[in-house]
Coordinates of C-alpha atoms in Angstrom, one line a residue:
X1 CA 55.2 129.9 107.0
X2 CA 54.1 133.4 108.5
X3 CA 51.0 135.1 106.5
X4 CA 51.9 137.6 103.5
X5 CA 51.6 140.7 104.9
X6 CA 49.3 143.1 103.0
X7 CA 50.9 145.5 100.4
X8 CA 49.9 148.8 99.5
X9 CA 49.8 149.5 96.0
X10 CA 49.5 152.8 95.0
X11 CA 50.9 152.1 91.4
X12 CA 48.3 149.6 90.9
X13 CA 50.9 147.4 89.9
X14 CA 49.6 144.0 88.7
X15 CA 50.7 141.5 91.5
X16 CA 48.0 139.4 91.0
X17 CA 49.5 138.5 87.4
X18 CA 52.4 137.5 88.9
X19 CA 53.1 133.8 89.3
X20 CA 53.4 132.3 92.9
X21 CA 56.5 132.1 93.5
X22 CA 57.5 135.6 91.8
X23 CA 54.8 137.2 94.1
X24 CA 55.6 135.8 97.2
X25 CA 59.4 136.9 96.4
X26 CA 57.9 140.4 95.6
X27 CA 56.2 140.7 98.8
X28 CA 59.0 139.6 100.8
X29 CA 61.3 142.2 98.9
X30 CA 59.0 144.8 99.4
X31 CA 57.7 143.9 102.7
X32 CA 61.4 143.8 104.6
X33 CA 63.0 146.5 102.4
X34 CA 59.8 148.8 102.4
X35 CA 60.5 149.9 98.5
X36 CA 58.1 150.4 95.8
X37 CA 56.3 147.7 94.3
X38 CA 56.9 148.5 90.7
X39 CA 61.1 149.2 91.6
X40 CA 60.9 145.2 93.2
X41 CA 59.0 143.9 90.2
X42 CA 61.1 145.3 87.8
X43 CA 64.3 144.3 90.2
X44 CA 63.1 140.8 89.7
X45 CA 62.4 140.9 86.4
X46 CA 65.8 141.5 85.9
X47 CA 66.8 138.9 87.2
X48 CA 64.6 136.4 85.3
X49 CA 65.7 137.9 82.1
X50 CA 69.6 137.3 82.8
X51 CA 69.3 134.4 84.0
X52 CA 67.3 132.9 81.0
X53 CA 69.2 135.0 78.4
X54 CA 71.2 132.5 77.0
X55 CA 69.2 129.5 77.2
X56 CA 65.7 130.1 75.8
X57 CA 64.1 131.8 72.7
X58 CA 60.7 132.7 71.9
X59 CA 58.9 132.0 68.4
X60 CA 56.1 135.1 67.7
X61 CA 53.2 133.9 66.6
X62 CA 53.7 135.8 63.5
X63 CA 56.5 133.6 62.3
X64 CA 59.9 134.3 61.4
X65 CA 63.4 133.1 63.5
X66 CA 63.3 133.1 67.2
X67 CA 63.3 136.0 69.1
X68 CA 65.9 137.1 72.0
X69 CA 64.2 137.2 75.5
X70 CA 66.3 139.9 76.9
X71 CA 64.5 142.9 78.4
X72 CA 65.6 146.1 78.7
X73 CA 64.6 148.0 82.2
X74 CA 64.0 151.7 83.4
X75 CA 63.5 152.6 86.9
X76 CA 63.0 156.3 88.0
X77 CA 63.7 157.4 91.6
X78 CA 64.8 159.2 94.0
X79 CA 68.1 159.0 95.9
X80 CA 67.3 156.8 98.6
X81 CA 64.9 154.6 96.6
X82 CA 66.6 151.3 98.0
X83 CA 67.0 150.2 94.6
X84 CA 71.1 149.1 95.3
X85 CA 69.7 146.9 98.1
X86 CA 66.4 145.1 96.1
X87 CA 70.1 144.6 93.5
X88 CA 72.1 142.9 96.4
X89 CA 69.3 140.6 97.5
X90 CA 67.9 139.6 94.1
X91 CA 71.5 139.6 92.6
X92 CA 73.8 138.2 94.7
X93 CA 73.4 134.7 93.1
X94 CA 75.0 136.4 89.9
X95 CA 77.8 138.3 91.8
X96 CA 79.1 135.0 93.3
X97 CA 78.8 133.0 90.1
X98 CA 81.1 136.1 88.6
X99 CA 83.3 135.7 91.9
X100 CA 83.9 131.7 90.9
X101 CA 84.5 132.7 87.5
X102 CA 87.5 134.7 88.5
X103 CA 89.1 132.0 90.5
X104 CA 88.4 129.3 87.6
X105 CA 89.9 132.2 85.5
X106 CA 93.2 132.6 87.8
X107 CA 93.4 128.9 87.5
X108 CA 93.2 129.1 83.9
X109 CA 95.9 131.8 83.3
X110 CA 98.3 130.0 85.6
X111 CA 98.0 126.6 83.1
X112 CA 98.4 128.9 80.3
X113 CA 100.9 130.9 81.0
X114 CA 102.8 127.1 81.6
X115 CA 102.2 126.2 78.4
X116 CA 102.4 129.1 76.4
X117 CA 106.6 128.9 78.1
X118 CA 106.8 125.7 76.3
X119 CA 105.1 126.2 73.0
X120 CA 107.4 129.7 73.1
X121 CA 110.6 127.7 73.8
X122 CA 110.0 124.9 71.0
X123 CA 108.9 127.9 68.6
X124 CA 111.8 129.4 69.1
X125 CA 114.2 126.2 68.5
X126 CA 112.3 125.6 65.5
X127 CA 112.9 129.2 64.2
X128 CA 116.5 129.0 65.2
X129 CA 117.2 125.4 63.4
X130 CA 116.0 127.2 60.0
X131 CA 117.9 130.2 60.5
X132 CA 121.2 127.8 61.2
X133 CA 120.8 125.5 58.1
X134 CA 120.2 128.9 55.9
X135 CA 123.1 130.9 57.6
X136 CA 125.1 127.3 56.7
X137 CA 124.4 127.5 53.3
X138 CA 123.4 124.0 53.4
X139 CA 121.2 124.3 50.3
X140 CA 117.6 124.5 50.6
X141 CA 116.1 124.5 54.0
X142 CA 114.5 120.9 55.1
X143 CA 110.9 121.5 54.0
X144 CA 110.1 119.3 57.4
X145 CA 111.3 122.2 59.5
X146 CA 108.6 124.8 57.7
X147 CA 106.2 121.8 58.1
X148 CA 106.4 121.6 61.8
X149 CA 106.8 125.2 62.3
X150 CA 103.5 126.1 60.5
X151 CA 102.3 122.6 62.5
X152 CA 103.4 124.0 65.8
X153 CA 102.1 127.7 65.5
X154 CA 98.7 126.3 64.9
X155 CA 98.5 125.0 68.3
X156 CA 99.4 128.1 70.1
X157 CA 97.8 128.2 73.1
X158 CA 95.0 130.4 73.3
X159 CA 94.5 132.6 76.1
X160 CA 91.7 132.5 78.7
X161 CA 89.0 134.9 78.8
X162 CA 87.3 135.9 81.8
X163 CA 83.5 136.0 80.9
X164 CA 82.0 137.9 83.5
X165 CA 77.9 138.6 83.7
X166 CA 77.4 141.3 85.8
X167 CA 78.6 144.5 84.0
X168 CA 78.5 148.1 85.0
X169 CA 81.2 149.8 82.1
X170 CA 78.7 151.0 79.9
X171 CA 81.1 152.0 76.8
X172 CA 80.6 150.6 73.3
X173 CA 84.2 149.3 73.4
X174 CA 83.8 147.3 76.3
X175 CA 80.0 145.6 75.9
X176 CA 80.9 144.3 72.4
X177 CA 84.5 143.1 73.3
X178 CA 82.5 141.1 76.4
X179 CA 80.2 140.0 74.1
X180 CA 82.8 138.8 71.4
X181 CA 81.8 135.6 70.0
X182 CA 78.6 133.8 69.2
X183 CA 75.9 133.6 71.9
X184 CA 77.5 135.6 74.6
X185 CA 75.6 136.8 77.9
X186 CA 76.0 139.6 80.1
X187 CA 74.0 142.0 82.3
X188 CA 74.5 145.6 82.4
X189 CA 73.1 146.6 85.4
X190 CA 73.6 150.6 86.1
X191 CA 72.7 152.2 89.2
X192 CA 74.2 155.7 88.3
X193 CA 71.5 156.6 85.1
X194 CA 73.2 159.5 84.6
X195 CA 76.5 158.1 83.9
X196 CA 75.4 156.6 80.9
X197 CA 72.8 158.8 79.9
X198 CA 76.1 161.4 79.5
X199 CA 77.9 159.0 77.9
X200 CA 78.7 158.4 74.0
X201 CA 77.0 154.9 74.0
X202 CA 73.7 156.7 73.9
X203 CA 74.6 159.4 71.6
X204 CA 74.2 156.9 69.1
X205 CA 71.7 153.8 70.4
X206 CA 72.1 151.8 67.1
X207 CA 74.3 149.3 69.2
X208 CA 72.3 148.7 71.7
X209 CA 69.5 148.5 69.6
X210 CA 70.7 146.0 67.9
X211 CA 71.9 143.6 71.0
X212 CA 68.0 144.0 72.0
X213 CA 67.0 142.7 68.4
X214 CA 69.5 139.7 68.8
X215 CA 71.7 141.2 65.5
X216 CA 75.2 141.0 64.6
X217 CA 77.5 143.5 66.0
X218 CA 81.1 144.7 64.6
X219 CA 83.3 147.1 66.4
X220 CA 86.4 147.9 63.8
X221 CA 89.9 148.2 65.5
X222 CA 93.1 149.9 64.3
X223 CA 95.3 147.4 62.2
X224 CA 92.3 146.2 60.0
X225 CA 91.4 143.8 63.0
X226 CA 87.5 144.1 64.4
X227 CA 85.7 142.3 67.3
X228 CA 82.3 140.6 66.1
X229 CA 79.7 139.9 68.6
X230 CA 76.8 137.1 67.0
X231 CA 73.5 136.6 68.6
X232 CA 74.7 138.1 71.5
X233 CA 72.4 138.5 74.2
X234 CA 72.6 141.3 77.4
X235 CA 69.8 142.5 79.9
X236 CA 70.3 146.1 80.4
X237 CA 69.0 147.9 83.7
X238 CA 69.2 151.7 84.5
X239 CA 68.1 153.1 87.5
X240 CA 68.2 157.1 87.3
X241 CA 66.5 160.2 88.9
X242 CA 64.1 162.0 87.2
X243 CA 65.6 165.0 87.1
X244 CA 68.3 164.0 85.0
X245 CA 66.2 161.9 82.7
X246 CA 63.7 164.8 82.1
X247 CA 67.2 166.9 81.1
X248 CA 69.0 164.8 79.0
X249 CA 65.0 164.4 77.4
X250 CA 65.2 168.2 76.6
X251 CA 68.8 167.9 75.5
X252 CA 68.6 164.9 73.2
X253 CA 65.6 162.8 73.6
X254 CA 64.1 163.4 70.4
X255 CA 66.9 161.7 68.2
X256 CA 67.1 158.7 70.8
X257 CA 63.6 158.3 71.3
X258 CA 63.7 158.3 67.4
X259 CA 65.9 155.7 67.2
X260 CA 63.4 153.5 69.3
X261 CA 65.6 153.1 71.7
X262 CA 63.2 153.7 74.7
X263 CA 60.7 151.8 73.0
X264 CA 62.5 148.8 74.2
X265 CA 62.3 149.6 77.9
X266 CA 60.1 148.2 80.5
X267 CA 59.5 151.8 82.5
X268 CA 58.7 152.6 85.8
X269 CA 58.3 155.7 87.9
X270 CA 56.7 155.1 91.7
X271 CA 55.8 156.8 94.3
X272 CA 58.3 157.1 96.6
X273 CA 58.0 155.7 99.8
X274 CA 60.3 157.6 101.8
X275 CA 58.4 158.5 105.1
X276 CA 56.5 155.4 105.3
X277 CA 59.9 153.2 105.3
X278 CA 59.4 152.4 109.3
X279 CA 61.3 149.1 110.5
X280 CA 60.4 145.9 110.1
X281 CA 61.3 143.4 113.6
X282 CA 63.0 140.7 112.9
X283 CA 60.3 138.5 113.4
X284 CA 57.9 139.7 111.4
X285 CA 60.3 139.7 108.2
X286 CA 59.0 137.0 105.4
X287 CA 61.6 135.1 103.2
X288 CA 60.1 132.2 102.2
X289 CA 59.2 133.4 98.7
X290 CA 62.4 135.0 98.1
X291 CA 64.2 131.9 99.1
X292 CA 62.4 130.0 96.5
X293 CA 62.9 132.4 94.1
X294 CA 66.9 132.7 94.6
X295 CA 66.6 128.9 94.7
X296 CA 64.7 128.9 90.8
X297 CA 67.4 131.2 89.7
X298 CA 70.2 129.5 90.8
X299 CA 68.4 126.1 88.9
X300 CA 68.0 128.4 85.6
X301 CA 71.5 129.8 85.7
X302 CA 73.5 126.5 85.9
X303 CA 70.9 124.7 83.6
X304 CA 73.5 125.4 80.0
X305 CA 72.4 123.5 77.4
X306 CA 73.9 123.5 74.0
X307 CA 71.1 124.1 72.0
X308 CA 68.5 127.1 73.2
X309 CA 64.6 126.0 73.7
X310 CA 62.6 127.8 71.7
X311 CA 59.3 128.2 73.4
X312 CA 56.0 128.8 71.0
X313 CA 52.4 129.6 71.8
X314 CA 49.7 127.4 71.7
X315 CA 47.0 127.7 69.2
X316 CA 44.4 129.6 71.8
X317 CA 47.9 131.9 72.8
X318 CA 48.6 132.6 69.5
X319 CA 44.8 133.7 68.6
X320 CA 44.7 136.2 72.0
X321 CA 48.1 137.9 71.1
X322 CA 47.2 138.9 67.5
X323 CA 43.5 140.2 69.1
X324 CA 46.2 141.9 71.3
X325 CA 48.5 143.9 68.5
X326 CA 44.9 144.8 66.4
X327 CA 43.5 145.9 69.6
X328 CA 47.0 148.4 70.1
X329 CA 47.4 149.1 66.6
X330 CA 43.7 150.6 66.9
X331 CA 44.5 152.9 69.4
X332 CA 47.6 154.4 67.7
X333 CA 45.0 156.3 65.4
X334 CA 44.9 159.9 65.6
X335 CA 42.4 160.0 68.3
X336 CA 43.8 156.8 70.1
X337 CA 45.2 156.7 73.5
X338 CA 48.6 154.7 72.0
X339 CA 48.9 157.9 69.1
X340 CA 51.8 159.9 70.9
X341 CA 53.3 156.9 71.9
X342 CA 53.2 154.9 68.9
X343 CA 57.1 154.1 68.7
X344 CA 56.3 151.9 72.5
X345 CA 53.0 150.2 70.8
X346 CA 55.0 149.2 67.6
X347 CA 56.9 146.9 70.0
X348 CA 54.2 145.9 73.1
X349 CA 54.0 142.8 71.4
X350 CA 57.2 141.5 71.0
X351 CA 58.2 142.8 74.9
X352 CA 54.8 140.9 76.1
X353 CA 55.9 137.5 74.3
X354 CA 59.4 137.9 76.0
X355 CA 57.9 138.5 79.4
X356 CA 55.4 135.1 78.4
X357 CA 58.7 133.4 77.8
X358 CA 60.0 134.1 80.7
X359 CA 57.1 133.3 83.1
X360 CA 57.0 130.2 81.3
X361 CA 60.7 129.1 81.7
X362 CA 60.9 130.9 85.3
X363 CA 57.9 128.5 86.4
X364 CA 58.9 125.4 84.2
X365 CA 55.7 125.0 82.8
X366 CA 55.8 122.0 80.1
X367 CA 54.8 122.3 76.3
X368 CA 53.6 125.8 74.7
X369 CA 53.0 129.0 76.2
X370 CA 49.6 129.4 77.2
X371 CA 46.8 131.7 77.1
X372 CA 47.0 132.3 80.9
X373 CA 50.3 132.7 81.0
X374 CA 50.4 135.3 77.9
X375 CA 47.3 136.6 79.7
X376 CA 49.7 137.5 83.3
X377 CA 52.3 138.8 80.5
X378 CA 50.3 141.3 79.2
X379 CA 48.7 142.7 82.4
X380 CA 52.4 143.2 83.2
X381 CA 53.4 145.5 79.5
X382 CA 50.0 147.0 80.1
X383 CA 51.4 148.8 83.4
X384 CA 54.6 149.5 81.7
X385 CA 53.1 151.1 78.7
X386 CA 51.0 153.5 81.1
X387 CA 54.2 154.2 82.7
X388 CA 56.2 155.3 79.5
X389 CA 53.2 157.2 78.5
X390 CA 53.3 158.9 81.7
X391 CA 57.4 159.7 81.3
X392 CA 57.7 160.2 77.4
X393 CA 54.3 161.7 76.8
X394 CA 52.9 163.4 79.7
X395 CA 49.4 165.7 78.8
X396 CA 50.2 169.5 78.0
X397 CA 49.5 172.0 81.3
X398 CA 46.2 172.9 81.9
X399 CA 46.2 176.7 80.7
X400 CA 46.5 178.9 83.2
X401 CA 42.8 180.9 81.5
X402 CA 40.7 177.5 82.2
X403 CA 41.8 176.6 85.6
X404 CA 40.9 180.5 86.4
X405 CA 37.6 179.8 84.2
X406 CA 36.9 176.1 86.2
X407 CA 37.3 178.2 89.6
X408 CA 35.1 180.8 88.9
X409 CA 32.3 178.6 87.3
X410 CA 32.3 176.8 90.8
X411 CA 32.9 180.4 92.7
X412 CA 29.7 181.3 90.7
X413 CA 27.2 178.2 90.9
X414 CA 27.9 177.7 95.1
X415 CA 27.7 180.9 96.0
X416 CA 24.8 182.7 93.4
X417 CA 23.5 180.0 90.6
X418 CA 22.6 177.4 93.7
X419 CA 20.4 179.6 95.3
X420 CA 18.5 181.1 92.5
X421 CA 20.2 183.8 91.5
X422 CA 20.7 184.1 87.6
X423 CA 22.0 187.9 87.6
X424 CA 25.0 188.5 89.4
X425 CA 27.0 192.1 89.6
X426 CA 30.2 191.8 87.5
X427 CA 31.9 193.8 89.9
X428 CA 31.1 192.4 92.7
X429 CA 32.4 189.2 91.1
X430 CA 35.9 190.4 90.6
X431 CA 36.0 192.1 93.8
X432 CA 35.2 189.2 96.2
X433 CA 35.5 186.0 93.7
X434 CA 38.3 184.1 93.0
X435 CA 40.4 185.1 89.8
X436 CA 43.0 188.2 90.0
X437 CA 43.8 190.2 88.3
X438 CA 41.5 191.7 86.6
X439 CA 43.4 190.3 82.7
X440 CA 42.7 186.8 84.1
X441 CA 39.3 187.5 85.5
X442 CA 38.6 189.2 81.8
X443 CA 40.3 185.8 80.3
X444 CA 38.5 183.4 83.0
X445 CA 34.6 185.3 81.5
X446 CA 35.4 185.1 78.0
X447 CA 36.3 181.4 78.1
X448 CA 33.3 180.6 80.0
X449 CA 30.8 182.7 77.3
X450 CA 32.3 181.2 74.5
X451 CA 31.4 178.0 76.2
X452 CA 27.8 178.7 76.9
X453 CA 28.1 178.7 80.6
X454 CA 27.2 182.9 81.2
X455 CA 26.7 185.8 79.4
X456 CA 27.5 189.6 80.6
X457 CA 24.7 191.9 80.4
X458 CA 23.7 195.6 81.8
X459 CA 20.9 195.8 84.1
X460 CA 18.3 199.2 84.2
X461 CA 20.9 201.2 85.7
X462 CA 23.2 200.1 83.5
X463 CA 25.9 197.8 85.5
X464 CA 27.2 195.0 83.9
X465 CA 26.0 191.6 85.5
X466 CA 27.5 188.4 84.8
X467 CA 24.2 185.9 83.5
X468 CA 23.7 181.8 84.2
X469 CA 23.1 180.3 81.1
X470 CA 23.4 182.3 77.2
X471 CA 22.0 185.5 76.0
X472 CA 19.9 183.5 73.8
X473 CA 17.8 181.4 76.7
X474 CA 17.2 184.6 77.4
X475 CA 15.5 186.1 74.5
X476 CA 13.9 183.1 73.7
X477 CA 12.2 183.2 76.7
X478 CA 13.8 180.1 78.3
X479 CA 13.9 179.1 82.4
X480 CA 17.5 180.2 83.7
X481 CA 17.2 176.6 85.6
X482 CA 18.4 174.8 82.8
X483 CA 21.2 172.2 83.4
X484 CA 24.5 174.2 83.8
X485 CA 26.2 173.6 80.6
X486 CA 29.7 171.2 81.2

């Protein structure tokens, strides 16, 4: 096997959390398609999550029913991110199962169609022999006729549905109609983010919401007639550029992001690496890892049990992740890193005991979740949670009076404060410094005397002179080579 080739990482994504097998197939995807770490990781992920969607459940270690592992992804990029072809190499497993499915289906409508002509041609004897004996007159019908007529309709064929996984129609109508049933999967896997962020499916996120939670879902239809969809279960992934994200943020992010609807989103943002994308000869390409990885997914796919496994955490597991939710719900105080974000840290604990689950099932470990393996879990909603708090909840602008203020403070100290002199001609300050005009130079002084860094004084001839250090120092006698204040 050729040597991993090094990565660089300027996300800081956590590879080293990631279990053998999914980190050699993320080095291979990244290394040969020369896209960002985080968009391959989440690319993946993705594909983890669909294909253990229906079979396994995870137990919180806070009790209650068995959770859904589906995970909900967000990748923001650039056209030209490569993100279509990290899909078509992770993905294509799915795409061909959804291919056989349409053949088996073809197959299936062909019998039917044969034996709905038959049940249709002995229904319709039936329903003629009554109609005979009653236009006859012969009396009451024979109840055995209305006996085998009820008898007969009951076995009316049913028609074949084509269940498809891989989805890209992202209207309300047509996720719960695929998911109709009990236990349905699908994947909706969008690489137009604008589409659906335009759409009316995320006008109102109370469906989707709801698929993430693992609840019931009823679409009414005309006629008194509705499509229910229990248990369902659906991996969603949107890739979309951030332009469009930050305006349909400005439009109508507050109600959605109310709804905590984004708070049920894996997010990423990455550099790009357009620029850096050069070729990769053919012989230095690695595809080991991503062969065993296509291999694992194509096991987990075709492994359909009819009862889910419910994976729990071991005693030491359970223990770290409730030191885990104190730890978060800690830092949602006021002065707490999670506060503006507190919608995402209300759910950091369920998303990082789905991605356990997964790691688990993905690398058939026996038994319980364990400590490690919740461990690698949260390193991975850690980088996530940095991410959203960089997208939903970016820090307010530095105002325009203290980056003037910071320039001028160093303006001051390396050219006059450094070398010993504590007096300095206002004047010449705004004349050769830094900061113009002269209302943002006036701005930029006050700031810094409010702070204690100068003062302005007049000399003996009376000129103003900008002063290291406050007004006070000086009356009290103090050295001017006091630390400059911060």
């Amino acid at each position: 096997m050729k040597q991993r080739p090094f990565l660089n990482n300027p996300s800081n994504y956590p590879i080293d959390s990631l279990p053998t097998i999914l980190h050699d197939a993320l080095v291979d995807l990244t290394f040969n398609i020369q896209a960002p770490i985080p968009l391959s990781a989440i690319t993946l992920l993705t594909a983890i999550s669909v294909a253990s969607q229906k079979r396994i459940k995870v137990k919180l270690p806070i009790g209650g029913m068995p959770r859904s592992v589906c995970l909900y992804l967000l990748a923001i990029a650039e056209s030209g991110s490569r993100k279509s072809v990290l899909d078509s190499q992770v993905s294509a497993i799915f795409y061909r199962r959804d291919e056989a499915a349409e053949v088996a289906h073809a197959n299936d409508m062909a019998s039917f169609s044969a034996e709905y002509d038959v049940w249709s041609e002995i229904n319709r004897a039936l329903v003629g022999e009554i109609a005979r004996q009653a236009r006859k007159g012969e009396g009451d019908v024979n109840e055995s006729l209305y006996s085998k007529l009820s008898a007969h309709r009951k076995r009316e064929p049913i028609k074949p549905r084509l269940r498809r996984l891989m989805r890209q129609d992202a209207t309300e109508r047509a996720i719960i109609d695929a998911l109709q049933g009990t236990g349905e999967s699908i994947a909706l896997i969008v690489d137009e983010g604008e589409v659906l962020l335009r759409s009316a499916l995320l006008s109102k996120t109370g469906v989707l919401n709801k698929i993430w939670d693992g609840g019931t879902v009823t679409l009414d239809r005309a006629n008194d007639v509705s499509i229910t969809a229990r248990q369902p279960k659906m991996t969603v992934s949107i890739l979309v550029q951030n332009e469009v994200l930050q305006d349909y943020i400005a439009k109508r992010g507050a109600s959605v992001r109310g709804s905590g609807f984004w708070a049920r989103f894996l997010v990423t943002y990455p550099p790009s690496t357009q620029g850096t994308r050069f070729s990769v000869p053919e012989g230095e390409r690695t595809e080991d890892g991503l062969k065993r990885f296509q291999e694992r997914i194509e096991q987990m796919i075709n492994d359909e049990g009819e009862e889910p496994l419910v994976y729990e955490f071991d005693a030491y597991a359970k223990q770290y992740w409730f030191n885990m939710v104190d730890m978060i719900e800690s830092m949602i105080q006021p002065w707490g890193y999670l506060n503006d974000i507190s919608d995402y840290a209300s759910k950091a604990g369920e998303i990082t005991a789905r991605i356990a689950a997964l790691l688990h099932h993905f690398g058939e470990q026996q038994g319980q979740i364990s400590v490690e393996t919740l461990m690698r879990a949260q390193k991975i909603m850690y980088f996530h949670l940095d991410e959203f708090k960089k997208i939903f909840a970016p820090p307010a602008p530095v105002p325009q009076f203290q980056i003037d203020a910071d320039s001028l403070r160093h303006y001051l100290q390396t050219n006059f404060w450094s070398r010993g002199q504590w007096a300095v001609p206002r004047n010449l300050v705004l004349r050769c410094g830094p900061v113009r005009p002269k209302s943002r130079f006036v701005a930029a002084l006050d700031h810094l005397c409010i702070n204690g860094v100068l003062w302005i004084g007049r000399d003996q001839k009376g000129a103003a002179n900008i002063y290291y250090g406050t007004q006070a120092q000086y009356h009290q006698g103090l050295s001017p080579s006091l630390p400059l204040p911060a």
